[in-house]
CSV table of C-alpha atoms and ligand atoms in Angstrom, one decimal:
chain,number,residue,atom,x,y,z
A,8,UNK,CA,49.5,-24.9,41.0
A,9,UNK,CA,51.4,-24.0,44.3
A,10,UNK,CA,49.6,-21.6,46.5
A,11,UNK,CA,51.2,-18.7,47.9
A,12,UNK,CA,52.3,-20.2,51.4
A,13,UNK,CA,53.7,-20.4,54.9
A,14,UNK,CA,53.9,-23.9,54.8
A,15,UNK,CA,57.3,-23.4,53.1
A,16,UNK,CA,58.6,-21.8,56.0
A,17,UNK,CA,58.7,-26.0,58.0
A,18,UNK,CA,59.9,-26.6,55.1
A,19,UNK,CA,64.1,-26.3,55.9
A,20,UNK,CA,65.1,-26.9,52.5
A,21,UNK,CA,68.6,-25.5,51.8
A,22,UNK,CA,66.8,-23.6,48.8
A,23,UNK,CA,64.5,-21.9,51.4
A,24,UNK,CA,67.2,-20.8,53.4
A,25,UNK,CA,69.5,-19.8,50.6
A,26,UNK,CA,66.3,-17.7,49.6
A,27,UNK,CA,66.4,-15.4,52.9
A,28,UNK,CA,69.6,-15.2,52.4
A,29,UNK,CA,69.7,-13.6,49.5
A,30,UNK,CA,66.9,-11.5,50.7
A,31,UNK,CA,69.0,-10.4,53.8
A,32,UNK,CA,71.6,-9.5,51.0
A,33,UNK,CA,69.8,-7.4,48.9
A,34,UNK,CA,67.6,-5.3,51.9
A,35,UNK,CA,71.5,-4.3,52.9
A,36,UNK,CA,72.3,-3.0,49.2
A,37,UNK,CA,69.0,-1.2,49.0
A,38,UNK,CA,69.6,0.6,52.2
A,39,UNK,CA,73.0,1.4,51.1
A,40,UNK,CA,71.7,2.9,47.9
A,41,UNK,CA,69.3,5.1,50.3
A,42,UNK,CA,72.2,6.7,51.4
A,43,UNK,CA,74.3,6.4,48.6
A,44,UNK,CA,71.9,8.0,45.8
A,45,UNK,CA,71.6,11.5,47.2
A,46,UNK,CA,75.8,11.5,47.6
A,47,UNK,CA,76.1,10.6,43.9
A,48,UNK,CA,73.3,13.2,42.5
A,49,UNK,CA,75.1,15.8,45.2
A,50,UNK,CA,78.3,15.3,43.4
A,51,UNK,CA,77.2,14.6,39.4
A,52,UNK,CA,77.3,17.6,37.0
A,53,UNK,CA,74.5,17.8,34.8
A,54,UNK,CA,70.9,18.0,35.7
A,55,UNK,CA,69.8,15.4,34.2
A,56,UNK,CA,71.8,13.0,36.0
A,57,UNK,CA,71.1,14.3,39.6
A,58,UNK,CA,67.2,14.2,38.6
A,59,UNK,CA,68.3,10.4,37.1
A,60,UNK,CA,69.8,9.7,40.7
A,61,UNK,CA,66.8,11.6,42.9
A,62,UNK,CA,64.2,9.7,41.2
A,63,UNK,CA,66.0,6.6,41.4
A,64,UNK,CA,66.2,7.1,44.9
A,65,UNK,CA,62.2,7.8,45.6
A,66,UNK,CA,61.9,4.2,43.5
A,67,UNK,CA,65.0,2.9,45.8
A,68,UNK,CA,62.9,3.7,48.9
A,69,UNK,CA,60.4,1.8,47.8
A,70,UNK,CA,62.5,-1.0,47.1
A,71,UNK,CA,63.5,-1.1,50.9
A,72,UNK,CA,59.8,-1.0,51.7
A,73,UNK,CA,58.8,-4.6,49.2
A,74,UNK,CA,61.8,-6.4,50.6
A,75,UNK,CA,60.7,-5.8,54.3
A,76,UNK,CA,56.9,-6.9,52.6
A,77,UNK,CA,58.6,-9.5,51.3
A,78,UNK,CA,59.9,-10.9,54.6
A,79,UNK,CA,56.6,-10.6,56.1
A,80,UNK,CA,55.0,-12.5,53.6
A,81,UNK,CA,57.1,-15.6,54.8
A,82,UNK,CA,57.2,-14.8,58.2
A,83,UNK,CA,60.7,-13.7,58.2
A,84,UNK,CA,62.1,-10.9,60.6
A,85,UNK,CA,63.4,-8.2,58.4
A,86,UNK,CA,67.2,-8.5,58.7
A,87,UNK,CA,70.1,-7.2,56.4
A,88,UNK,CA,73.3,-8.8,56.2
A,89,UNK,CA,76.2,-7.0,54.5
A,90,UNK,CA,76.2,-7.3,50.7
A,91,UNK,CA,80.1,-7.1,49.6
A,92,UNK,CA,79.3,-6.8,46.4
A,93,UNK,CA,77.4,-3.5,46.9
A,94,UNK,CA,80.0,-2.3,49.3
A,95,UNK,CA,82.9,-2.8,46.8
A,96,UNK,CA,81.0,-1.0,43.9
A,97,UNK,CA,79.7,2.0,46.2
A,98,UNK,CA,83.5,2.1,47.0
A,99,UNK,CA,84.2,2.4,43.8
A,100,UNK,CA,81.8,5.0,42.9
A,101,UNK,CA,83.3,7.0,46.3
A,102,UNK,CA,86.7,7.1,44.3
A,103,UNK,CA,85.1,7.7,41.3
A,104,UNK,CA,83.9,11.2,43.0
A,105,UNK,CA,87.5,11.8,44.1
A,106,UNK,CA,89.8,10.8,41.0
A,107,UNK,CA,87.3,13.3,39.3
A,108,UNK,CA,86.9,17.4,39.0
A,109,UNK,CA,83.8,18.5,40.0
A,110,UNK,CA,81.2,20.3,37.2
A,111,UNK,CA,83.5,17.8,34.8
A,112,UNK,CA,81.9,15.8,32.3
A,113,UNK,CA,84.2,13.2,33.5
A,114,UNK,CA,82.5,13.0,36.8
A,115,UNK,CA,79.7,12.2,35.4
A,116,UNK,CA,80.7,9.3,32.9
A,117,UNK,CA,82.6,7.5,36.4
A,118,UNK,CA,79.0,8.4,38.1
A,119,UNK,CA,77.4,6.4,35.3
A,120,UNK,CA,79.4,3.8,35.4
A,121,UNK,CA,79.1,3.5,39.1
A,122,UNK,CA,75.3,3.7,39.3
A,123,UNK,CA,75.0,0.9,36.2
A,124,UNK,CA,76.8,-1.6,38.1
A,125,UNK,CA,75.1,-1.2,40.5
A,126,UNK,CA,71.5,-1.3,38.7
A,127,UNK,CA,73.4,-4.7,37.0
A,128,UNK,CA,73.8,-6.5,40.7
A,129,UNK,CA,70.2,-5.4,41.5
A,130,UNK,CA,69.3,-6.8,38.2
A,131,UNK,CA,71.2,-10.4,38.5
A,132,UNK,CA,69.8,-10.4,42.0
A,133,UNK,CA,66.1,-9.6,41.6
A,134,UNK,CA,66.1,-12.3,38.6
A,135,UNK,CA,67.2,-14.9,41.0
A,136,UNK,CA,64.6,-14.1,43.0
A,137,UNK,CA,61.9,-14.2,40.8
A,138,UNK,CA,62.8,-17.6,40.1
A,139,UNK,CA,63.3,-18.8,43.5
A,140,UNK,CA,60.5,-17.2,44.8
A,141,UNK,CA,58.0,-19.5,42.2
A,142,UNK,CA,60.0,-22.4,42.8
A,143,UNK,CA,59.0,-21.8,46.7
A,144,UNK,CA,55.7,-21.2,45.6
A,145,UNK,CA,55.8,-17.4,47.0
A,146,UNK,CA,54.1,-16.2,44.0
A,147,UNK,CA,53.0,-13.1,45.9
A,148,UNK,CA,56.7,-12.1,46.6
A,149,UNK,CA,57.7,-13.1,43.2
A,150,UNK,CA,55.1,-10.2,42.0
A,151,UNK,CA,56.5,-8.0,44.3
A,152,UNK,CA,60.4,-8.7,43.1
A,153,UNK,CA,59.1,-8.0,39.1
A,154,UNK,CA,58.2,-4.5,40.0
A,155,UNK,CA,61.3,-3.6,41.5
A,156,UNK,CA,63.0,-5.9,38.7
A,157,UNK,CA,61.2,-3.3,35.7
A,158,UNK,CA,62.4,-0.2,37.8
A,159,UNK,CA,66.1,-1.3,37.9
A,160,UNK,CA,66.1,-2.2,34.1
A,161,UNK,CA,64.3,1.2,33.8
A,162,UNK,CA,67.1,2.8,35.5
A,163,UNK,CA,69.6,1.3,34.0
A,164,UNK,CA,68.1,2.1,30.7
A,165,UNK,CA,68.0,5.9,31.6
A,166,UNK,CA,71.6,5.8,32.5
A,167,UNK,CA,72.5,4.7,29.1
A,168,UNK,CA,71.0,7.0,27.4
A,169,UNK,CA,72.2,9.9,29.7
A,170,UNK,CA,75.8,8.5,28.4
A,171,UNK,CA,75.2,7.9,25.1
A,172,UNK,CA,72.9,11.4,24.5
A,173,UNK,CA,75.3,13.8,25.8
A,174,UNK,CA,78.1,12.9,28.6
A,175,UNK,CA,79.8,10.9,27.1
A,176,UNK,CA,80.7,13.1,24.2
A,177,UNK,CA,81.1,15.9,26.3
A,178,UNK,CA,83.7,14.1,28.3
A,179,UNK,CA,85.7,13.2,25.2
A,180,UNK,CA,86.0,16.8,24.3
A,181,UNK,CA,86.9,17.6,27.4
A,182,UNK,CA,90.1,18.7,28.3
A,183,UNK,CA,93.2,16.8,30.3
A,184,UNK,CA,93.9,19.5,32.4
A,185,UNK,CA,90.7,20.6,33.1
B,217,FE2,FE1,66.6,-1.1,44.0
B,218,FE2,FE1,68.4,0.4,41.5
């Protein structure tokens, strides 16, 4: 069994580096959901979303704080490098909060929408992780990644059934001119 190493870090495979790179991606999208979160529970309409979004970003946080682990484990500076993926969908969920009236139901199906494509690309990436990590023989980081890998699906899992339970039937009875 591969140990848990530095040696990997002499190591220069293409895989390796592809690895950091990935995990400079994904310490930018946390950090941009650290200061996207508390926008999108500002401007959502029922309660239950904004706690959905608060809580999400206490776990987020912590998120941040396993990816910089992470890069200690493997002797990495803790860098982020701009994820345009998270940039186009925080984008998205910034027009979202304009096309919409606030204290609408509306708002908060677009919100939804937003936040579980966002939780998706956190899930994709996290996965690839987890595999690359055991490939690299990081099994300590790989540990770390599941964590934050349950906490996204749990997340996204929340935000579905905010939808299904109530906003989204709320926004179908709500009226075009509002
Ligand atoms: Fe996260
Ligand atoms: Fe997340």
């Amino acid at each position: 069994m591969k140990t848990q190493s530095i040696d990997f870090n002499g190591n220069d495979s293409k895989l390796e580096e592809f690895f950091v790179d990935q995990l400079k991606d994904i310490y930018w999208a946390e950090k941009k959901l650290v200061k996207t979160l508390p926008k999108m529970e500002e401007a959502a309409t029922t309660d239950e979303l904004k706690n959905a979004f608060r809580n999400h970003l206490e776990q987020t946080r912590e998120h941040v704080r396993r990816v910089e682990n992470v890069f200690d484990m493997i002797n990495e500076e803790a860098d982020a490098k701009k994820c345009l993926a998270m940039a186009g969908i925080t984008d998205e969920g910034s027009d979202i909060i304009d096309d919409t009236d606030e204290g609408s139901a509306q708002r908060d199906v677009g919100l939804i929408f937003a936040g579980q494509k966002a939780e998706h690309y956190e899930i994709a990436t996290y996965g690839g992780l987890i595999s690359l990590a055991k490939v690299l023989g990081y099994n300590d980081a790989a540990s770390t990644f599941h964590q934050t890998l349950e906490e996204e699906k749990e997340a996204d899992a929340l935000l579905t059934q905010i939808a299904e339970n109530n906003v989204n039937y709320k926004a179908s009875i709500e009226p075009l001119e509002a």
